[in-house]
Amino acid sequence: MTSIKREKVKESMKGKEINLKEYYEVIKKRIWIVLIVALLTTVIGSFYSNRGSDEQPLYETSTRMIIGSSGGDMKTILVMIKDPIIMGKVKEELQITRSPEEIAAQITVSKIDDSQVIKLSVVDPDPKVAMNIANATAKVFKNEISNILKFNGVRLLSPAEENTAPINVDQALSLKVFLLIGVILGIGFVFLLDSLDDTVKGENEIENILGVPVVGIITNMNKKQWSFKKSKKQKIRVRGKAFDIE
């Protein structure tokens, strides 16, 4: 009884393996459809991420400065970076319509660990404007702090650069999701086309339809192959009679 059960399990496993192979062949035959659908959904997803979202994309950039000071002077200097006097100078230099308070609200100043390095970050809907505000603020602060506090220990370390990747939109994740959706839709469409195809696709399908095993397959032969086959025939004469042989 145990051996019979094992045979049945083997037969069922064999059937599943054949089915998986057939599914693979169906997808492989029309793989171009899957690729086209996946490409279309990815393009649509990219357009939706950039244009279709109600949330306005925001861009962040930063510049760094080294402050040659410590203790209470460092705290005062950090506060002075966003002072209305500095922000007013930035507004004049960039010729923008925003108020000094609005510019200050876009800026974040932080000290990196326990070092003397200060990070000045700016967030704006326009990546170029964010870069300009960051660099202008660092430049104006370096020039004005010597007049305000008689302090010359500010040195610009690295300028801000334009960052075109939004901080509030995960575009890479959106594209992956739309790509996956495209692959699933493409595979579904391939199987739909296969189910609508009435042609016999293999030996297994013939056996299922007729209910008898397939003994052999006769391949198609065109006229060229047939003429070549005939040309290979040779004649042999036996007692005055000619016979064709292959």
mmCIF file of C-alpha atoms in Angstrom:
data_model
loop_
_atom_site.group_PDB
_atom_site.id
_atom_site.type_symbol
_atom_site.label_atom_id
_atom_site.label_comp_id
_atom_site.label_asym_id
_atom_site.label_seq_id
_atom_site.Cartn_x
_atom_site.Cartn_y
_atom_site.Cartn_z
ATOM 1 C CA MET A 1 0.000 0.000 0.000
ATOM 2 C CA THR A 2 2.873 2.338 0.849
ATOM 3 C CA SER A 3 4.524 1.789 -2.528
ATOM 4 C CA ILE A 4 1.224 2.527 -4.302
ATOM 5 C CA LYS A 5 0.873 5.810 -2.394
ATOM 6 C CA ARG A 6 4.435 6.751 -3.306
ATOM 7 C CA GLU A 7 3.735 6.104 -6.974
ATOM 8 C CA LYS A 8 0.644 8.296 -6.838
ATOM 9 C CA VAL A 9 2.626 11.092 -5.187
ATOM 10 C CA LYS A 10 5.305 10.805 -7.863
ATOM 11 C CA GLU A 11 2.699 10.956 -10.614
ATOM 12 C CA SER A 12 1.060 14.033 -9.088
ATOM 13 C CA MET A 13 4.437 15.735 -8.692
ATOM 14 C CA LYS A 14 5.285 14.900 -12.296
ATOM 15 C CA GLY A 15 2.007 16.428 -13.433
ATOM 16 C CA LYS A 16 2.762 19.644 -11.523
ATOM 17 C CA GLU A 17 6.233 19.816 -13.043
ATOM 18 C CA ILE A 18 4.774 19.468 -16.537
ATOM 19 C CA ASN A 19 2.226 22.207 -15.808
ATOM 20 C CA LEU A 20 4.921 24.580 -14.591
ATOM 21 C CA LYS A 21 6.928 23.888 -17.733
ATOM 22 C CA GLU A 22 3.881 24.646 -19.878
ATOM 23 C CA TYR A 23 3.298 27.922 -18.015
ATOM 24 C CA TYR A 24 6.926 28.863 -18.574
ATOM 25 C CA GLU A 25 6.632 28.151 -22.303
ATOM 26 C CA VAL A 26 3.462 30.258 -22.541
ATOM 27 C CA ILE A 27 5.199 33.245 -20.907
ATOM 28 C CA LYS A 28 8.406 32.737 -22.900
ATOM 29 C CA LYS A 29 6.478 32.686 -26.193
ATOM 30 C CA ARG A 30 5.009 36.151 -25.565
ATOM 31 C CA ILE A 31 7.611 37.652 -23.230
ATOM 32 C CA TRP A 32 7.684 40.806 -25.395
ATOM 33 C CA ILE A 33 4.108 41.564 -24.320
ATOM 34 C CA VAL A 34 5.138 41.425 -20.651
ATOM 35 C CA LEU A 35 8.079 43.766 -21.300
ATOM 36 C CA ILE A 36 5.964 46.298 -23.208
ATOM 37 C CA VAL A 37 3.225 46.377 -20.552
ATOM 38 C CA ALA A 38 5.824 46.720 -17.761
ATOM 39 C CA LEU A 39 7.516 49.588 -19.625
ATOM 40 C CA LEU A 40 4.201 51.397 -20.171
ATOM 41 C CA THR A 41 3.161 51.124 -16.514
ATOM 42 C CA THR A 42 6.601 52.339 -15.386
ATOM 43 C CA VAL A 43 6.396 55.404 -17.642
ATOM 44 C CA ILE A 44 2.870 56.135 -16.399
ATOM 45 C CA GLY A 45 4.051 55.679 -12.809
ATOM 46 C CA SER A 46 6.945 58.088 -13.345
ATOM 47 C CA PHE A 47 4.581 60.702 -14.796
ATOM 48 C CA TYR A 48 2.147 60.189 -11.907
ATOM 49 C CA SER A 49 4.915 60.535 -9.303
ATOM 50 C CA ASN A 50 6.128 63.818 -10.795
ATOM 51 C CA ARG A 51 2.820 65.396 -11.849
ATOM 52 C CA GLY A 52 -0.093 63.503 -10.397
ATOM 53 C CA SER A 53 0.715 63.847 -6.714
ATOM 54 C CA ASP A 54 -1.045 66.623 -4.774
ATOM 55 C CA GLU A 55 1.963 66.988 -2.480
ATOM 56 C CA GLN A 56 4.447 69.562 -3.725
ATOM 57 C CA PRO A 57 7.964 68.090 -4.004
ATOM 58 C CA LEU A 58 10.553 69.700 -1.735
ATOM 59 C CA TYR A 59 14.315 69.730 -2.311
ATOM 60 C CA GLU A 60 17.051 70.041 0.298
ATOM 61 C CA THR A 61 20.679 71.037 0.036
ATOM 62 C CA SER A 62 23.323 72.053 2.557
ATOM 63 C CA THR A 63 26.631 73.825 2.994
ATOM 64 C CA ARG A 64 29.208 73.511 5.749
ATOM 65 C CA MET A 65 31.307 76.017 7.681
ATOM 66 C CA ILE A 66 34.073 75.701 10.246
ATOM 67 C CA ILE A 67 33.697 77.991 13.271
ATOM 68 C CA GLY A 68 36.896 78.691 15.158
ATOM 69 C CA SER A 69 35.178 79.172 18.491
ATOM 70 C CA SER A 70 33.855 77.231 21.485
ATOM 71 C CA GLY A 71 31.655 77.545 24.559
ATOM 72 C CA GLY A 72 29.145 80.381 24.749
ATOM 73 C CA ASP A 73 30.474 82.069 21.601
ATOM 74 C CA MET A 74 29.460 79.021 19.499
ATOM 75 C CA LYS A 75 25.838 79.216 20.702
ATOM 76 C CA THR A 76 25.677 82.910 19.902
ATOM 77 C CA ILE A 77 27.106 82.341 16.438
ATOM 78 C CA LEU A 78 24.552 79.608 15.695
ATOM 79 C CA VAL A 79 21.721 81.980 16.616
ATOM 80 C CA MET A 80 23.186 84.810 14.530
ATOM 81 C CA ILE A 81 23.117 82.757 11.295
ATOM 82 C CA LYS A 82 19.310 83.171 11.070
ATOM 83 C CA ASP A 83 19.240 86.716 12.431
ATOM 84 C CA PRO A 84 16.989 89.180 10.499
ATOM 85 C CA ILE A 85 20.059 91.274 9.626
ATOM 86 C CA ILE A 86 21.710 88.311 7.881
ATOM 87 C CA MET A 87 18.446 87.226 6.247
ATOM 88 C CA GLY A 88 17.822 90.757 4.985
ATOM 89 C CA LYS A 89 21.226 90.803 3.294
ATOM 90 C CA VAL A 90 20.475 87.404 1.707
ATOM 91 C CA LYS A 91 17.162 88.743 0.405
ATOM 92 C CA GLU A 92 18.910 91.726 -1.187
ATOM 93 C CA GLU A 93 21.656 89.646 -2.767
ATOM 94 C CA LEU A 94 19.281 87.100 -4.330
ATOM 95 C CA GLN A 95 16.599 89.674 -5.230
ATOM 96 C CA ILE A 96 13.751 87.452 -4.023
ATOM 97 C CA THR A 97 10.314 88.616 -2.849
ATOM 98 C CA ARG A 98 10.260 86.565 0.367
ATOM 99 C CA SER A 99 10.569 88.243 3.734
ATOM 100 C CA PRO A 100 13.634 87.638 5.966
ATOM 101 C CA GLU A 101 11.405 85.627 8.332
ATOM 102 C CA GLU A 102 10.251 83.335 5.494
ATOM 103 C CA ILE A 103 13.840 82.762 4.406
ATOM 104 C CA ALA A 104 14.879 81.984 7.989
ATOM 105 C CA ALA A 105 12.049 79.421 8.263
ATOM 106 C CA GLN A 106 13.578 77.479 5.351
ATOM 107 C CA ILE A 107 16.983 77.227 7.031
ATOM 108 C CA THR A 108 18.131 74.658 9.603
ATOM 109 C CA VAL A 109 21.438 75.120 11.412
ATOM 110 C CA SER A 110 23.057 72.245 13.295
ATOM 111 C CA LYS A 111 26.396 71.387 14.796
ATOM 112 C CA ILE A 112 27.961 68.131 13.581
ATOM 113 C CA ASP A 113 28.739 66.005 16.648
ATOM 114 C CA ASP A 114 31.209 67.753 18.970
ATOM 115 C CA SER A 115 33.211 69.333 16.170
ATOM 116 C CA GLN A 116 33.438 72.967 15.098
ATOM 117 C CA VAL A 117 31.711 72.144 11.803
ATOM 118 C CA ILE A 118 28.311 73.758 11.229
ATOM 119 C CA LYS A 119 25.813 72.374 8.733
ATOM 120 C CA LEU A 120 23.440 74.881 7.135
ATOM 121 C CA SER A 121 20.517 73.167 5.344
ATOM 122 C CA VAL A 122 17.849 74.787 3.162
ATOM 123 C CA VAL A 123 14.531 73.305 1.943
ATOM 124 C CA ASP A 124 12.681 74.814 -1.017
ATOM 125 C CA PRO A 125 10.261 73.705 -3.794
ATOM 126 C CA ASP A 126 12.931 74.792 -6.304
ATOM 127 C CA PRO A 127 16.282 72.942 -5.957
ATOM 128 C CA LYS A 128 18.207 75.822 -7.560
ATOM 129 C CA VAL A 129 16.682 78.382 -5.176
ATOM 130 C CA ALA A 130 17.559 76.139 -2.209
ATOM 131 C CA MET A 131 21.180 76.008 -3.393
ATOM 132 C CA ASN A 132 21.347 79.782 -3.891
ATOM 133 C CA ILE A 133 19.890 80.537 -0.437
ATOM 134 C CA ALA A 134 22.329 78.156 1.278
ATOM 135 C CA ASN A 135 25.412 79.568 -0.440
ATOM 136 C CA ALA A 136 24.281 83.186 -0.074
ATOM 137 C CA THR A 137 23.524 82.730 3.645
ATOM 138 C CA ALA A 138 26.959 81.222 4.314
ATOM 139 C CA LYS A 139 28.692 83.980 2.350
ATOM 140 C CA VAL A 140 26.737 86.842 3.953
ATOM 141 C CA PHE A 141 27.162 85.368 7.435
ATOM 142 C CA LYS A 142 30.937 85.116 7.022
ATOM 143 C CA ASN A 143 31.158 88.760 5.899
ATOM 144 C CA GLU A 144 28.714 90.261 8.427
ATOM 145 C CA ILE A 145 29.682 88.348 11.577
ATOM 146 C CA SER A 146 33.017 90.163 11.695
ATOM 147 C CA ASN A 147 31.173 93.501 11.749
ATOM 148 C CA ILE A 148 28.549 92.419 14.286
ATOM 149 C CA LEU A 149 30.603 90.401 16.769
ATOM 150 C CA LYS A 150 34.126 91.301 15.660
ATOM 151 C CA PHE A 151 34.697 87.618 14.936
ATOM 152 C CA ASN A 152 36.816 86.390 12.006
ATOM 153 C CA GLY A 153 36.917 82.679 12.716
ATOM 154 C CA VAL A 154 34.399 81.567 10.059
ATOM 155 C CA ARG A 155 35.673 79.541 7.115
ATOM 156 C CA LEU A 156 33.509 78.095 4.344
ATOM 157 C CA LEU A 157 34.150 74.373 4.022
ATOM 158 C CA SER A 158 31.979 73.069 1.148
ATOM 159 C CA PRO A 159 29.417 74.943 -1.004
ATOM 160 C CA ALA A 160 25.855 73.722 -1.469
ATOM 161 C CA GLU A 161 25.018 71.928 -4.713
ATOM 162 C CA GLU A 162 21.736 71.546 -6.588
ATOM 163 C CA ASN A 163 19.898 68.417 -5.431
ATOM 164 C CA THR A 164 17.178 67.249 -7.849
ATOM 165 C CA ALA A 165 15.921 64.353 -5.684
ATOM 166 C CA PRO A 166 12.829 65.395 -3.662
ATOM 167 C CA ILE A 167 12.917 64.601 0.043
ATOM 168 C CA ASN A 168 9.159 64.036 0.403
ATOM 169 C CA VAL A 169 8.545 61.781 -2.635
ATOM 170 C CA ASP A 170 9.967 58.256 -2.790
ATOM 171 C CA GLN A 171 10.151 58.070 -6.586
ATOM 172 C CA ALA A 172 12.269 54.900 -6.655
ATOM 173 C CA LEU A 173 9.682 52.981 -4.606
ATOM 174 C CA SER A 174 6.845 54.245 -6.829
ATOM 175 C CA LEU A 175 8.626 53.080 -9.977
ATOM 176 C CA LYS A 176 9.261 49.629 -8.479
ATOM 177 C CA VAL A 177 5.592 49.278 -7.565
ATOM 178 C CA PHE A 178 4.415 50.293 -11.049
ATOM 179 C CA LEU A 179 6.991 47.964 -12.640
ATOM 180 C CA LEU A 180 5.692 45.044 -10.571
ATOM 181 C CA ILE A 181 2.109 45.911 -11.500
ATOM 182 C CA GLY A 182 3.124 45.992 -15.174
ATOM 183 C CA VAL A 183 4.748 42.551 -14.988
ATOM 184 C CA ILE A 184 1.658 41.062 -13.314
ATOM 185 C CA LEU A 185 -0.692 42.658 -15.857
ATOM 186 C CA GLY A 186 1.532 41.535 -18.731
ATOM 187 C CA ILE A 187 1.600 37.914 -17.542
ATOM 188 C CA GLY A 188 -2.173 37.961 -17.038
ATOM 189 C CA PHE A 189 -2.677 39.305 -20.561
ATOM 190 C CA VAL A 190 -0.378 36.609 -21.988
ATOM 191 C CA PHE A 191 -2.419 33.839 -20.325
ATOM 192 C CA LEU A 192 -5.635 35.476 -21.554
ATOM 193 C CA LEU A 193 -4.370 35.385 -25.148
ATOM 194 C CA ASP A 194 -3.266 31.788 -24.678
ATOM 195 C CA SER A 195 -6.709 30.761 -23.406
ATOM 196 C CA LEU A 196 -8.350 32.377 -26.459
ATOM 197 C CA ASP A 197 -6.041 30.488 -28.828
ATOM 198 C CA ASP A 198 -7.866 27.387 -30.164
ATOM 199 C CA THR A 199 -4.854 25.755 -31.825
ATOM 200 C CA VAL A 200 -3.432 22.524 -30.420
ATOM 201 C CA LYS A 201 -0.151 23.369 -28.719
ATOM 202 C CA GLY A 202 1.489 20.051 -27.846
ATOM 203 C CA GLU A 203 1.423 16.301 -27.354
ATOM 204 C CA ASN A 204 -0.201 16.508 -23.943
ATOM 205 C CA GLU A 205 -3.132 18.509 -25.292
ATOM 206 C CA ILE A 206 -3.617 16.003 -28.143
ATOM 207 C CA GLU A 207 -3.649 13.123 -25.659
ATOM 208 C CA ASN A 208 -6.182 14.948 -23.467
ATOM 209 C CA ILE A 209 -8.476 15.646 -26.419
ATOM 210 C CA LEU A 210 -8.307 12.188 -28.090
ATOM 211 C CA GLY A 211 -7.826 10.129 -24.971
ATOM 212 C CA VAL A 212 -5.059 8.049 -26.566
ATOM 213 C CA PRO A 213 -1.267 8.283 -26.268
ATOM 214 C CA VAL A 214 0.729 9.958 -29.044
ATOM 215 C CA VAL A 215 2.973 7.444 -30.826
ATOM 216 C CA GLY A 216 4.917 9.867 -33.038
ATOM 217 C CA ILE A 217 4.950 13.286 -34.647
ATOM 218 C CA ILE A 218 5.149 13.968 -38.396
ATOM 219 C CA THR A 219 6.917 17.223 -39.137
ATOM 220 C CA ASN A 220 5.826 19.608 -41.878
ATOM 221 C CA MET A 221 7.713 19.360 -45.181
ATOM 222 C CA ASN A 222 7.780 22.108 -47.773
ATOM 223 C CA LYS A 223 8.420 21.757 -51.514
ATOM 224 C CA LYS A 224 12.133 22.479 -51.199
ATOM 225 C CA GLN A 225 12.635 19.706 -48.636
ATOM 226 C CA TRP A 226 10.543 17.314 -50.736
ATOM 227 C CA SER A 227 12.517 17.986 -53.932
ATOM 228 C CA PHE A 228 15.770 17.576 -51.994
ATOM 229 C CA LYS A 229 14.523 14.278 -50.607
ATOM 230 C CA LYS A 230 13.628 13.057 -54.094
ATOM 231 C CA SER A 231 17.015 14.061 -55.483
ATOM 232 C CA LYS A 232 18.725 11.842 -52.907
ATOM 233 C CA LYS A 233 17.059 8.741 -54.349
ATOM 234 C CA GLN A 234 19.348 6.413 -56.330
ATOM 235 C CA LYS A 235 18.521 3.770 -58.886
ATOM 236 C CA ILE A 236 19.822 0.234 -58.941
ATOM 237 C CA ARG A 237 19.381 -2.214 -61.799
ATOM 238 C CA VAL A 238 18.764 -5.906 -61.191
ATOM 239 C CA ARG A 239 18.376 -8.154 -64.245
ATOM 240 C CA GLY A 240 17.483 -5.230 -66.479
ATOM 241 C CA LYS A 241 14.939 -3.679 -64.071
ATOM 242 C CA ALA A 242 15.544 -0.352 -62.262
ATOM 243 C CA PHE A 243 14.651 0.215 -58.580
ATOM 244 C CA ASP A 244 14.709 3.471 -56.565
ATOM 245 C CA ILE A 245 16.526 3.352 -53.217
ATOM 246 C CA GLU A 246 17.067 6.034 -50.553
#
